XYZ file of C-alpha atoms in Angstrom:
784
model
C -52.824 -93.934 165.562
C -54.587 -92.539 162.543
C -56.493 -89.974 164.531
C -59.596 -92.095 164.942
C -59.343 -92.173 168.733
C -61.691 -90.066 170.835
C -62.618 -89.347 174.444
C -66.387 -89.203 174.213
C -66.864 -92.687 175.646
C -64.519 -92.279 178.632
C -65.929 -91.241 181.987
C -62.924 -90.874 184.252
C -65.127 -90.600 187.341
C -66.291 -94.189 186.812
C -62.823 -95.673 186.405
C -61.644 -97.158 189.659
C -58.190 -96.611 191.045
C -57.807 -99.407 193.613
C -54.059 -98.823 193.814
C -52.366 -96.850 196.598
C -49.933 -94.127 195.607
C -47.007 -96.528 195.735
C -47.012 -100.058 194.348
C -47.545 -102.343 197.297
C -46.968 -106.035 197.776
C -50.702 -106.669 197.860
C -51.108 -105.156 194.395
C -48.355 -107.340 192.965
C -49.830 -110.443 194.539
C -53.162 -109.699 192.894
C -51.462 -110.229 189.504
C -50.149 -113.700 190.278
C -53.040 -115.355 188.474
C -52.032 -113.641 185.224
C -48.242 -114.000 185.375
C -46.152 -116.663 183.687
C -43.587 -118.728 185.494
C -40.671 -116.579 186.717
C -42.461 -113.421 185.559
C -42.312 -110.453 187.954
C -44.084 -107.073 187.997
C -41.818 -104.037 187.714
C -44.297 -101.144 187.405
C -48.082 -100.822 187.297
C -50.797 -98.393 186.343
C -54.426 -98.739 187.441
C -57.493 -97.354 185.787
C -55.658 -97.333 182.439
C -57.821 -97.321 179.313
C -56.861 -99.213 176.167
C -58.227 -96.748 173.643
C -58.298 -99.248 170.772
C -61.227 -101.031 172.400
C -62.058 -98.521 175.184
C -61.370 -101.088 177.876
C -60.277 -100.034 181.376
C -57.894 -102.168 183.357
C -54.492 -102.616 184.977
C -51.356 -102.087 182.892
C -48.240 -103.833 184.197
C -44.650 -103.805 183.035
C -43.039 -107.154 183.845
C -39.624 -108.597 183.106
C -41.150 -110.182 179.990
C -44.020 -108.127 178.600
C -46.412 -105.233 178.819
C -49.455 -106.860 180.403
C -52.979 -105.438 180.294
C -55.696 -107.014 182.480
C -59.309 -105.969 182.065
C -60.856 -104.367 185.130
C -64.344 -105.662 184.335
C -63.618 -109.067 182.811
C -60.649 -109.939 185.059
C -58.754 -111.469 182.139
C -55.715 -110.692 179.998
C -56.523 -108.584 176.928
C -54.422 -109.976 174.087
C -54.385 -106.746 172.085
C -52.925 -104.769 174.993
C -50.359 -107.420 175.967
C -47.080 -107.410 174.044
C -43.610 -108.830 174.844
C -41.006 -106.178 175.592
C -38.679 -107.276 172.792
C -41.561 -107.064 170.312
C -41.977 -103.351 171.046
C -40.335 -101.306 168.311
C -41.279 -97.780 169.258
C -42.696 -95.794 172.198
C -44.372 -92.421 171.840
C -45.769 -90.298 174.676
C -46.741 -87.377 172.429
C -49.872 -88.770 170.789
C -52.160 -86.522 168.777
C -55.827 -87.468 168.734
C -58.483 -85.961 166.544
C -60.327 -83.193 168.430
C -64.066 -83.491 168.831
C -66.565 -80.642 168.467
C -68.249 -81.395 171.778
C -64.997 -81.625 173.744
C -62.752 -78.637 174.252
C -59.001 -78.979 173.919
C -58.445 -77.942 177.541
C -60.719 -80.611 178.995
C -59.141 -83.453 177.014
C -56.743 -85.569 179.120
C -53.231 -85.792 177.712
C -51.772 -88.743 179.653
C -51.332 -90.969 176.577
C -48.776 -93.608 175.610
C -48.504 -95.152 172.150
C -46.811 -98.520 171.644
C -45.830 -99.735 168.168
C -44.892 -103.384 167.800
C -42.824 -105.320 165.300
C -45.900 -107.513 164.823
C -47.818 -104.677 163.089
C -49.582 -103.650 166.283
C -50.280 -100.037 167.256
C -51.940 -99.562 170.654
C -52.626 -96.461 172.734
C -53.103 -96.352 176.503
C -54.754 -93.484 178.403
C -53.764 -92.943 182.039
C -55.657 -91.255 184.829
C -55.045 -87.496 184.761
C -52.832 -85.877 187.387
C -51.106 -89.103 188.384
C -47.557 -90.378 188.048
C -48.617 -93.743 186.673
C -47.739 -92.927 183.092
C -44.231 -91.805 184.029
C -43.648 -94.951 186.062
C -44.782 -97.238 183.222
C -42.978 -95.239 180.547
C -39.678 -95.168 182.450
C -39.888 -98.908 183.101
C -40.478 -99.560 179.408
C -37.487 -97.411 178.465
C -35.261 -99.415 180.780
C -36.450 -102.928 180.008
C -37.475 -103.000 176.320
C -33.801 -103.025 175.320
C -31.704 -104.750 177.991
C -27.986 -104.062 178.015
C -26.988 -107.684 178.611
C -28.108 -110.911 176.988
C -28.729 -112.512 180.369
C -31.204 -109.775 181.316
C -33.716 -111.269 178.881
C -36.690 -113.139 180.306
C -35.504 -116.342 178.583
C -32.704 -116.626 181.179
C -34.967 -116.094 184.207
C -36.025 -119.727 184.510
C -34.349 -122.276 186.753
C -31.845 -124.267 184.640
C -32.711 -127.424 186.581
C -36.220 -127.302 185.122
C -34.984 -127.264 181.512
C -35.805 -130.514 179.725
C -34.535 -130.441 176.141
C -34.975 -133.615 174.140
C -31.684 -133.282 172.280
C -28.901 -130.865 171.462
C -29.197 -128.698 168.324
C -25.970 -130.258 167.010
C -27.442 -133.728 167.311
C -30.601 -132.645 165.492
C -28.527 -131.130 162.687
C -26.568 -134.359 162.396
C -29.841 -136.268 162.186
C -30.914 -134.037 159.299
C -27.634 -134.674 157.488
C -28.207 -138.415 157.765
C -31.725 -137.978 156.400
C -30.349 -136.122 153.381
C -27.987 -139.038 152.765
C -30.963 -141.390 153.235
C -29.264 -143.146 156.111
C -30.172 -143.779 159.724
C -28.325 -142.036 162.508
C -26.629 -144.517 164.898
C -28.224 -144.288 168.322
C -25.404 -145.657 170.450
C -22.549 -143.451 169.308
C -21.516 -139.951 170.240
C -21.829 -137.141 167.747
C -18.034 -136.981 167.397
C -17.792 -140.688 166.545
C -20.349 -140.722 163.745
C -19.077 -140.722 160.156
C -21.097 -139.996 157.032
C -20.200 -140.157 153.335
C -21.240 -141.501 149.929
C -19.873 -141.422 146.402
C -20.270 -137.643 146.116
C -20.088 -136.018 149.519
C -18.765 -136.429 153.031
C -19.298 -134.994 156.503
C -16.375 -133.034 157.918
C -15.738 -131.737 161.438
C -12.961 -129.395 160.432
C -15.000 -126.557 161.984
C -15.580 -128.314 165.304
C -13.775 -125.497 167.149
C -15.160 -122.838 164.746
C -11.637 -122.080 163.545
C -12.632 -122.446 159.899
C -15.658 -120.118 160.102
C -17.105 -118.712 163.330
C -20.601 -118.320 161.869
C -20.889 -121.812 160.331
C -21.985 -125.009 162.126
C -19.426 -127.401 163.553
C -20.340 -130.128 161.001
C -20.363 -129.423 157.270
C -21.164 -131.386 154.108
C -18.578 -130.922 151.350
C -17.562 -132.751 148.156
C -15.725 -135.942 148.881
C -12.814 -134.975 146.640
C -12.052 -131.846 148.698
C -9.673 -132.158 151.654
C -9.869 -130.216 154.898
C -6.740 -128.303 153.892
C -8.476 -127.178 150.718
C -11.390 -125.947 152.828
C -9.108 -123.755 154.937
C -7.539 -122.260 151.837
C -10.908 -121.663 150.180
C -12.331 -119.948 153.273
C -9.787 -117.137 153.003
C -11.272 -116.097 149.662
C -14.828 -115.633 150.947
C -16.313 -112.807 153.011
C -16.386 -113.791 156.667
C -14.716 -117.097 155.684
C -18.139 -118.375 154.688
C -16.875 -120.779 152.039
C -19.205 -122.739 149.679
C -20.774 -125.755 151.447
C -23.744 -128.005 150.752
C -27.112 -127.116 152.265
C -29.293 -129.685 150.479
C -28.502 -132.623 148.213
C -30.331 -135.344 146.324
C -28.577 -138.725 146.649
C -30.582 -140.048 143.722
C -29.471 -137.537 141.105
C -26.467 -136.019 142.837
C -27.901 -132.506 142.537
C -26.662 -130.017 145.105
C -27.897 -126.741 146.551
C -24.905 -124.921 148.040
C -24.455 -121.582 149.782
C -21.642 -119.175 150.573
C -20.767 -115.483 150.839
C -19.329 -113.237 148.123
C -15.805 -113.820 146.840
C -13.185 -111.242 147.842
C -11.911 -110.456 144.362
C -10.249 -107.180 145.359
C -10.712 -103.641 144.204
C -9.562 -104.525 140.696
C -11.673 -107.712 140.726
C -8.674 -109.783 139.662
C -7.984 -111.872 142.776
C -8.308 -115.647 142.428
C -8.159 -118.645 144.732
C -7.395 -122.086 143.334
C -8.904 -123.907 146.327
C -12.157 -121.983 145.995
C -12.369 -122.684 142.257
C -11.641 -126.363 142.873
C -14.327 -126.520 145.565
C -16.999 -124.865 143.431
C -16.226 -127.036 140.407
C -16.394 -130.160 142.604
C -20.097 -129.459 143.215
C -20.721 -130.075 139.515
C -18.910 -133.412 139.215
C -20.937 -136.488 138.412
C -19.443 -139.250 140.547
C -16.034 -140.086 141.900
C -13.931 -141.342 138.987
C -16.715 -140.743 136.457
C -15.250 -139.409 133.207
C -18.572 -138.244 131.811
C -19.481 -134.643 131.287
C -20.057 -132.763 134.538
C -23.471 -131.535 135.512
C -24.542 -127.975 134.931
C -23.488 -125.490 137.585
C -25.375 -122.266 138.267
C -23.882 -119.493 140.421
C -26.580 -117.164 141.740
C -25.646 -113.731 143.025
C -28.809 -112.714 144.878
C -27.900 -109.036 145.149
C -29.033 -106.220 142.913
C -26.228 -105.032 140.683
C -25.901 -101.764 142.584
C -25.295 -103.634 145.823
C -22.679 -105.834 144.227
C -20.838 -102.819 142.837
C -21.008 -101.074 146.203
C -19.314 -104.052 147.831
C -16.525 -103.788 145.301
C -15.179 -100.861 147.256
C -14.628 -103.265 150.165
C -12.923 -105.848 148.002
C -16.020 -107.935 147.410
C -17.674 -108.822 144.148
C -18.794 -111.750 142.023
C -17.277 -114.819 140.412
C -15.843 -114.546 136.914
C -17.162 -117.120 134.472
C -13.670 -117.547 133.060
C -12.366 -118.643 136.455
C -15.192 -121.149 137.058
C -15.497 -123.225 133.878
C -18.783 -124.798 132.853
C -20.630 -122.469 135.199
C -23.475 -120.142 134.392
C -23.911 -116.988 136.389
C -27.373 -115.627 137.095
C -27.691 -112.330 138.897
C -30.780 -111.678 140.943
C -30.798 -108.030 139.967
C -34.466 -107.735 140.775
C -34.476 -109.977 143.838
C -35.261 -107.934 146.901
C -33.931 -104.510 145.938
C -34.395 -101.929 148.692
C -34.368 -102.086 152.443
C -37.087 -102.009 155.092
C -35.267 -101.341 158.322
C -38.383 -100.305 160.198
C -41.681 -102.119 160.240
C -43.356 -98.816 161.005
C -42.856 -97.822 157.368
C -44.684 -100.887 156.153
C -48.009 -99.209 155.496
C -46.419 -96.580 153.280
C -44.277 -99.063 151.370
C -46.722 -101.904 150.829
C -45.911 -102.102 147.151
C -42.186 -102.302 147.890
C -42.802 -104.996 150.475
C -44.817 -107.141 148.081
C -42.068 -106.617 145.505
C -39.616 -108.125 147.983
C -41.889 -111.122 148.470
C -42.345 -111.670 144.755
C -38.611 -111.480 144.052
C -37.865 -114.101 146.712
C -40.607 -116.364 145.365
C -39.403 -116.042 141.775
C -35.776 -116.649 142.714
C -36.497 -119.700 144.854
C -38.828 -121.165 142.227
C -36.174 -120.743 139.545
C -33.541 -122.445 141.731
C -35.857 -125.344 142.559
C -36.732 -125.821 138.894
C -33.074 -126.109 137.815
C -32.366 -128.719 140.489
C -35.571 -130.730 140.004
C -35.725 -130.695 136.206
C -32.045 -130.613 135.205
C -30.411 -132.267 138.230
C -28.154 -129.218 138.216
C -26.026 -127.815 141.020
C -26.807 -124.303 142.245
C -24.540 -122.122 144.400
C -26.308 -119.146 146.031
C -24.640 -116.193 147.705
C -25.191 -112.518 148.456
C -22.757 -110.276 150.301
C -22.412 -112.003 153.666
C -24.443 -115.098 152.892
C -26.798 -114.940 155.868
C -29.782 -112.805 154.776
C -30.871 -113.066 151.147
C -28.944 -116.298 150.741
C -30.776 -117.857 153.664
C -34.147 -116.730 152.300
C -33.552 -118.224 148.856
C -31.884 -121.437 149.981
C -34.451 -122.202 152.701
C -37.406 -121.471 150.417
C -35.877 -123.573 147.611
C -35.478 -126.487 150.038
C -39.122 -126.094 151.016
C -40.134 -126.340 147.352
C -37.839 -129.279 146.594
C -38.330 -131.512 149.632
C -41.845 -132.397 150.888
C -40.356 -133.331 154.277
C -39.730 -129.656 154.988
C -43.452 -129.008 154.577
C -44.220 -130.998 157.749
C -43.861 -129.859 161.362
C -40.696 -131.870 162.024
C -39.235 -130.943 158.640
C -39.949 -127.247 159.136
C -38.052 -127.378 162.423
C -35.129 -129.180 160.758
C -35.050 -126.618 157.930
C -35.057 -123.621 160.275
C -32.410 -125.119 162.525
C -30.213 -125.951 159.539
C -30.372 -122.941 157.224
C -31.339 -120.174 159.652
C -29.723 -121.142 162.954
C -26.767 -123.409 162.178
C -25.613 -121.339 159.192
C -25.550 -118.177 161.244
C -28.396 -115.841 160.423
C -27.743 -112.927 162.842
C -31.032 -113.027 164.738
C -29.763 -110.819 167.566
C -28.801 -108.070 165.139
C -31.902 -108.319 163.011
C -34.163 -108.174 166.081
C -32.123 -105.581 167.964
C -31.330 -107.600 171.089
C -27.929 -108.020 172.789
C -25.638 -110.954 172.180
C -22.178 -112.126 173.314
C -18.956 -110.635 172.005
C -15.943 -112.541 170.798
C -14.402 -112.258 174.272
C -17.442 -113.905 175.804
C -18.839 -110.675 177.237
C -21.953 -108.861 176.140
C -22.140 -106.550 173.189
C -24.866 -104.297 171.906
C -23.106 -102.347 169.171
C -23.907 -104.290 166.031
C -21.097 -104.736 163.607
C -22.584 -106.377 160.531
C -24.809 -104.660 158.003
C -27.853 -106.388 156.529
C -27.151 -107.718 153.088
C -30.644 -106.729 152.020
C -29.131 -103.545 150.618
C -29.293 -99.900 151.445
C -31.690 -98.485 148.881
C -34.555 -96.304 150.026
C -33.742 -96.997 153.651
C -35.946 -95.435 156.271
C -34.689 -92.639 158.526
C -32.582 -93.836 161.404
C -34.292 -93.950 164.738
C -33.294 -92.376 168.017
C -32.451 -94.452 171.052
C -34.719 -94.651 174.035
C -32.062 -92.994 176.121
C -31.409 -93.376 179.831
C -34.191 -93.760 182.288
C -35.528 -90.702 183.974
C -38.443 -88.302 183.991
C -40.266 -88.395 180.696
C -41.189 -85.442 178.588
C -43.732 -84.985 175.862
C -41.261 -85.994 173.202
C -41.213 -89.048 171.014
C -39.112 -91.806 172.535
C -38.203 -94.530 170.093
C -36.792 -97.955 170.662
C -33.095 -98.505 170.751
C -32.816 -100.378 167.485
C -29.792 -100.411 165.234
C -30.008 -99.821 161.505
C -29.130 -103.501 161.169
C -32.628 -104.495 162.311
C -34.579 -105.943 159.437
C -37.554 -108.339 159.075
C -35.644 -110.956 157.060
C -37.361 -113.919 158.728
C -40.793 -112.317 158.369
C -40.268 -111.967 154.620
C -39.472 -115.662 154.359
C -42.565 -116.633 156.350
C -44.645 -114.320 154.158
C -43.368 -116.239 151.109
C -44.472 -119.506 152.713
C -47.927 -118.053 153.343
C -48.133 -117.256 149.610
C -47.251 -120.872 148.811
C -49.902 -122.024 151.276
C -52.406 -120.044 149.268
C -51.211 -121.608 145.999
C -50.890 -125.163 147.344
C -53.394 -125.529 150.207
C -52.892 -129.320 150.377
C -49.079 -129.401 150.319
C -48.317 -128.248 153.886
C -49.001 -130.009 157.160
C -48.955 -126.721 159.072
C -51.330 -123.799 158.724
C -50.903 -120.065 158.371
C -51.777 -119.717 162.065
C -48.727 -121.827 162.905
C -46.511 -119.416 160.960
C -48.020 -116.467 162.862
C -47.435 -118.083 166.263
C -43.940 -119.112 165.206
C -43.049 -115.523 164.319
C -44.562 -114.244 167.578
C -42.407 -116.682 169.563
C -39.268 -115.523 167.752
C -40.032 -111.836 168.347
C -40.857 -112.380 172.018
C -37.393 -113.768 172.911
C -39.196 -115.981 175.420
C -37.142 -118.981 174.323
C -33.448 -119.406 173.688
C -33.545 -120.958 170.218
C -33.266 -117.684 168.290
C -30.982 -115.714 170.586
C -27.480 -114.664 169.514
C -26.101 -114.604 165.980
C -24.591 -118.049 165.474
C -24.232 -121.554 166.816
C -20.938 -120.583 168.419
C -22.457 -117.651 170.328
C -25.322 -119.810 171.580
C -22.788 -122.298 172.924
C -20.826 -119.531 174.637
C -23.927 -118.145 176.331
C -25.223 -121.571 177.365
C -28.601 -120.985 175.748
C -29.472 -124.661 175.317
C -29.036 -125.490 178.999
C -30.361 -122.193 180.383
C -33.458 -121.403 178.300
C -36.593 -123.245 177.366
C -37.082 -124.641 173.884
C -39.594 -123.052 171.527
C -40.102 -126.277 169.559
C -41.214 -128.134 172.686
C -43.611 -125.309 173.515
C -45.214 -125.406 170.053
C -45.417 -129.202 170.143
C -47.164 -129.113 173.533
C -49.495 -126.463 172.167
C -50.498 -128.736 169.289
C -50.825 -131.738 171.573
C -53.260 -129.841 173.779
C -55.694 -129.499 170.875
C -55.149 -132.847 169.213
C -55.480 -133.276 165.461
C -58.024 -130.436 165.371
C -55.575 -127.820 166.632
C -55.448 -124.646 164.570
C -51.779 -125.239 163.739
C -52.766 -128.236 161.606
C -53.714 -127.727 157.987
C -57.012 -129.612 157.557
C -56.474 -129.968 153.803
C -52.992 -131.490 154.004
C -52.563 -134.366 151.517
C -49.002 -135.784 151.535
C -49.787 -138.189 148.709
C -50.977 -135.484 146.342
C -47.828 -133.378 146.795
C -45.070 -135.923 147.443
C -42.542 -134.233 145.154
C -41.172 -130.826 144.306
C -43.431 -127.778 144.010
C -42.617 -125.765 140.905
C -45.051 -122.843 140.740
C -45.289 -121.038 137.390
C -44.086 -117.460 137.312
C -47.566 -116.198 136.469
C -48.877 -117.574 139.773
C -46.270 -115.806 141.886
C -48.175 -112.570 142.348
C -48.208 -112.085 146.136
C -51.067 -110.646 148.122
C -51.179 -109.222 151.617
C -50.866 -111.829 154.367
C -53.998 -110.924 156.340
C -53.514 -113.431 159.160
C -50.393 -111.570 160.270
C -50.707 -107.977 159.100
C -54.420 -107.387 159.751
C -55.043 -109.459 162.861
C -54.858 -106.484 165.243
C -56.617 -103.820 163.208
C -59.210 -106.033 161.473
C -59.374 -109.320 163.402
C -62.616 -110.494 161.791
C -61.696 -109.476 158.259
C -58.245 -111.047 158.587
C -59.847 -114.466 158.932
C -63.066 -114.056 157.005
C -61.945 -114.828 153.461
C -59.598 -117.658 154.296
C -60.983 -121.138 153.661
C -58.636 -122.594 156.247
C -59.869 -120.142 158.877
C -63.465 -120.941 158.019
C -62.726 -124.627 158.420
C -61.119 -124.020 161.798
C -64.095 -121.900 162.868
C -66.468 -124.657 161.822
C -64.254 -127.240 163.433
C -64.182 -125.198 166.636
C -67.965 -125.258 166.745
C -67.873 -128.980 166.006
C -65.353 -129.519 168.799
C -67.564 -127.542 171.170
C -70.528 -129.663 170.107
C -68.483 -132.817 170.713
C -67.491 -131.494 174.106
C -71.115 -130.748 174.945
C -72.013 -134.228 173.712
C -69.363 -135.804 175.923
C -70.611 -133.810 178.914
C -74.188 -134.894 178.183
C -73.067 -138.511 177.857
C -71.243 -138.294 181.171
C -74.329 -136.847 182.800
C -76.508 -139.550 181.250
C -74.065 -142.186 182.434
C -74.105 -140.706 185.916
C -77.909 -140.630 185.930
C -77.981 -144.230 184.706
C -75.629 -145.295 187.483
C -77.801 -143.528 190.035
C -80.911 -145.201 188.607
C -79.179 -148.577 188.843
C -78.284 -147.816 192.441
C -81.868 -146.790 193.230
C -83.108 -149.905 191.446
C -80.848 -152.079 193.564
C -82.031 -150.305 196.709
C -85.643 -150.879 195.651
C -84.915 -154.550 195.027
C -83.348 -154.867 198.467
C -86.346 -153.107 199.992
C -88.631 -155.411 198.048
C -86.792 -158.474 199.298
C -86.911 -157.125 202.855
C -90.618 -156.392 202.423
C -91.265 -159.893 201.105
C -89.338 -161.349 204.014
C -91.307 -159.229 206.471
C -94.566 -160.223 204.753
C -93.619 -163.900 204.912
C -92.769 -163.513 208.586
C -96.058 -161.725 209.228
C -97.981 -164.445 207.366
C -96.168 -167.113 209.340
C -96.950 -165.292 212.584
C -100.574 -164.954 211.472
C -100.788 -168.672 210.815
C -99.242 -169.377 214.200
C -101.661 -166.981 215.887
C -104.550 -168.663 214.105
C -103.328 -172.064 215.221
C -102.985 -170.851 218.824
C -106.418 -169.265 218.684
C -107.943 -172.433 217.323
C -106.198 -174.536 219.951
C -107.423 -172.284 222.747
C -110.945 -172.151 221.353
C -110.930 -175.936 221.140
C -110.732 -176.055 224.960
C -113.730 -173.769 225.323
C -111.923 -170.510 225.849
C -112.769 -167.035 224.683
C -109.974 -164.975 223.138
C -109.622 -161.222 223.321
C -106.805 -159.113 221.794
C -105.885 -155.700 223.108
C -103.014 -153.222 222.452
C -101.561 -151.124 225.205
C -102.143 -147.414 224.627
C -98.843 -146.477 226.221
C -96.333 -145.496 223.519
C -93.463 -146.637 225.707
C -95.052 -149.969 226.642
C -95.663 -151.379 223.170
C -97.119 -154.756 224.334
C -99.884 -156.689 222.656
C -101.968 -158.723 225.143
C -104.106 -161.692 224.239
C -106.489 -162.754 227.011
C -108.874 -165.726 227.177
C -111.035 -167.348 229.875
C -112.706 -170.733 230.428
C -116.118 -171.062 231.934
C -118.076 -174.197 232.490
C -121.270 -174.581 230.599
C -120.818 -171.401 228.576
C -120.458 -170.770 224.931
C -116.955 -170.353 223.751
C -118.031 -167.236 221.933
C -119.010 -165.529 225.211
C -117.027 -162.542 226.338
C -114.106 -162.983 228.651
C -115.049 -163.209 232.291
C -112.448 -161.980 234.671
C -113.899 -164.235 237.421
C -113.978 -167.320 235.234
C -112.722 -170.639 236.405
C -109.640 -170.501 234.196
C -107.932 -167.572 232.341
C -104.980 -167.394 229.985
C -102.948 -164.279 229.150
C -100.521 -164.150 226.189
C -98.265 -161.101 225.735
C -96.371 -160.227 222.538
C -93.526 -157.797 223.126
C -91.967 -155.716 220.300
C -88.485 -156.800 219.192
C -86.839 -153.546 220.215
C -88.092 -154.018 223.764
C -87.044 -157.614 224.248
C -83.678 -156.698 225.613
C -85.359 -154.311 228.061
C -87.984 -156.875 229.174
C -87.423 -159.137 232.110
C -86.986 -162.142 229.849
C -84.295 -163.687 231.924
C -86.555 -163.633 235.003
C -89.385 -165.448 233.239
C -86.928 -167.820 231.612
C -85.434 -168.772 234.969
C -88.744 -169.053 236.849
C -91.111 -170.552 234.303
C -89.041 -172.322 231.628
C -89.500 -176.070 232.088
C -86.066 -176.671 230.589
C -84.246 -174.366 232.962
C -82.202 -175.761 235.850
C -79.623 -174.338 238.160
C -76.912 -175.537 235.823
C -78.539 -173.676 232.945
C -80.757 -174.599 230.006
C -81.219 -178.322 229.655
C -81.932 -178.023 225.962
C -79.748 -175.239 224.615
C -80.258 -176.326 220.998
C -84.031 -176.604 221.294
C -86.427 -173.701 220.511
C -86.674 -171.500 223.535
C -89.927 -170.529 225.170
C -88.964 -166.934 224.458
C -89.261 -167.107 220.655
C -87.324 -164.244 219.146
C -89.155 -161.203 220.390
C -92.149 -163.116 221.812
C -92.478 -164.672 225.208
C -95.466 -166.728 226.210
C -96.435 -166.609 229.835
C -99.286 -168.646 231.445
C -101.089 -167.429 234.556
C -103.422 -169.989 236.217
C -106.335 -169.316 238.590
C -105.769 -172.118 241.070
C -108.863 -171.242 243.203
C -111.029 -171.986 240.197
C -109.351 -175.358 239.813
C -110.171 -176.159 243.463
C -113.888 -175.546 242.933
C -114.060 -177.962 239.988
C -115.813 -181.296 240.696
C -115.449 -184.496 238.887
C -119.009 -184.209 237.606
C -118.331 -180.904 235.894
C -118.094 -181.102 232.129
C -115.024 -179.021 231.276
C -115.081 -179.406 227.553
C -118.803 -179.712 227.062
C -120.628 -182.083 224.779
C -119.289 -182.707 221.381
């Protein structure tokens, strides 16, 4: 912290402490929504304040990370969440700037500062007079630097759930075939595949790692060199890292090779005929060609002081007299100095940018010699796994446009960084496996970056126990060094110079580096291919490449890992930046993302495009939601329309039935009136007896329009019963007693219309006394 923190905005009385004195099972279960698969809580602190943003929440130490969950927002705060292996330093003696309105005695002192390898500095404030800080601090001291490789979170997953597409060896073999411009046979085992052309061949002399323990099992060497020559040449190089081919151009025959320093002895007079033969074979034209050989450059990437210092150990450089037709070029200004600790970055910014510029200049020079002269270049430093890897990998990126794609970037990293034995475990300060197969933590190899202006060595975290107000620093060896970060920084500079040449974005490089530092995946554990095989990393840990691919797939072509300006046609060849353009600037997306998150993205055109694209994607999402809602409303309207049409058809049917019944009623009325009867309709007032009664009477010598006379000579009663009451009416009784077609055997005309028509039954009641009083002289129907 720079002293900008203060306590004026913290009211400890308003910070809740929902935790009991001891961590209970209920508290751990409440974190399940925020934990990754196979992640477990080790220690917790409640009511903790992240001073960087003055956010209160729950701070948990898990077997993978330091996790901070906001108390108000109920979400993970990214700034306060850092993987354990990314933590470089812990400090419980934090000095904050005193404020005039706050006395020194009233200021709480329960502070914990965490410094990360990702340029993050965060400070947590714990509730006063509690043991939470000690619990969290002790857990961090125990778990930030595990003693055994298998204690890392990467090994906590169930091996049966691991689904790796292919073995790293098979992917390396596929890359070799691509360099030879051939297709890898799909139906053969890796041991059965052969590969060669007029210049080079694939050898498996190192299949058991007996030739070189830090090299891959398959190597590309000149075709004229036998396996016996390779064994003899390996004895002359430091760590037996003999010269082999890293990249080649089948069209021109140009080669980019790598190795370690030659062991020329204290007097620098040792020679090795096999090594000289091997190096000279890189410069030959073709097999049997008697023409002049191609130009051969030998690049010693160390400053002169470093090379002389290695002379005391028997190392040194090649003599031009021993390697005819070769031209030596010393990278005396390439990467001088050493940055063992990322905490010294802010005070050595100029030195850091000098590192970046030297790597860029060296790689550009190498790429230019190969692309323009079809020359062969051999690169080495002391051990051949730090500066050599930086220069060779960056030169390949400049030469081959395939390496500027997602799949090519993976192939390049797996080839030059992983297969050729960059000591990731040592450079990141994590345990690995020893030669005997056990675990080792004492690091044996020194970084070849040099030892100039090195930072003070750091103290170990020490054993777990009660903490004191003393600075506790991470257990990191002096061999820790941000070699990979420097290389990624160089790529970010090229992205700035050639914004259309790369398929991936600067954000992809940032996430890639975060994945490597987190040790969440097994790809970058251990120091070599052999050690990863011994520890069973491939079958026991998840793959980082699959994780990044799934991450991109989740966002489609608009994911922030994609470079929106990528144009493979425009940059389909080598990139040869001029020296004047290789003035590096600070990589804001990585170095400023925690301290100045807005400013780190503000001036970048790519970030602006992604911000605009994010808004566009949100607008598209809102549009899709609106279209779905409109479609749903349309479907509902269609359903309502269909219901209305059915109701309309039912209404028309009912209307037609009513009109038919009306016509029938009119016909009946007319027929009854034609016999001199008077008709009267009445509706029963009883709600339960919903019966409509039609009554009429006949009277001699009266007008048919007279009212109904109950004592008339003849009366007719017609009852209409509602459909719902037909089943309850005594229809069967009337049918049996009055139906003229009914017999004891049943209905005589079962197919004829029944007297009980649907819901209507017509019953006739005759006044027989009136019929008896009629005389033959009476006029029943009256005059016409």
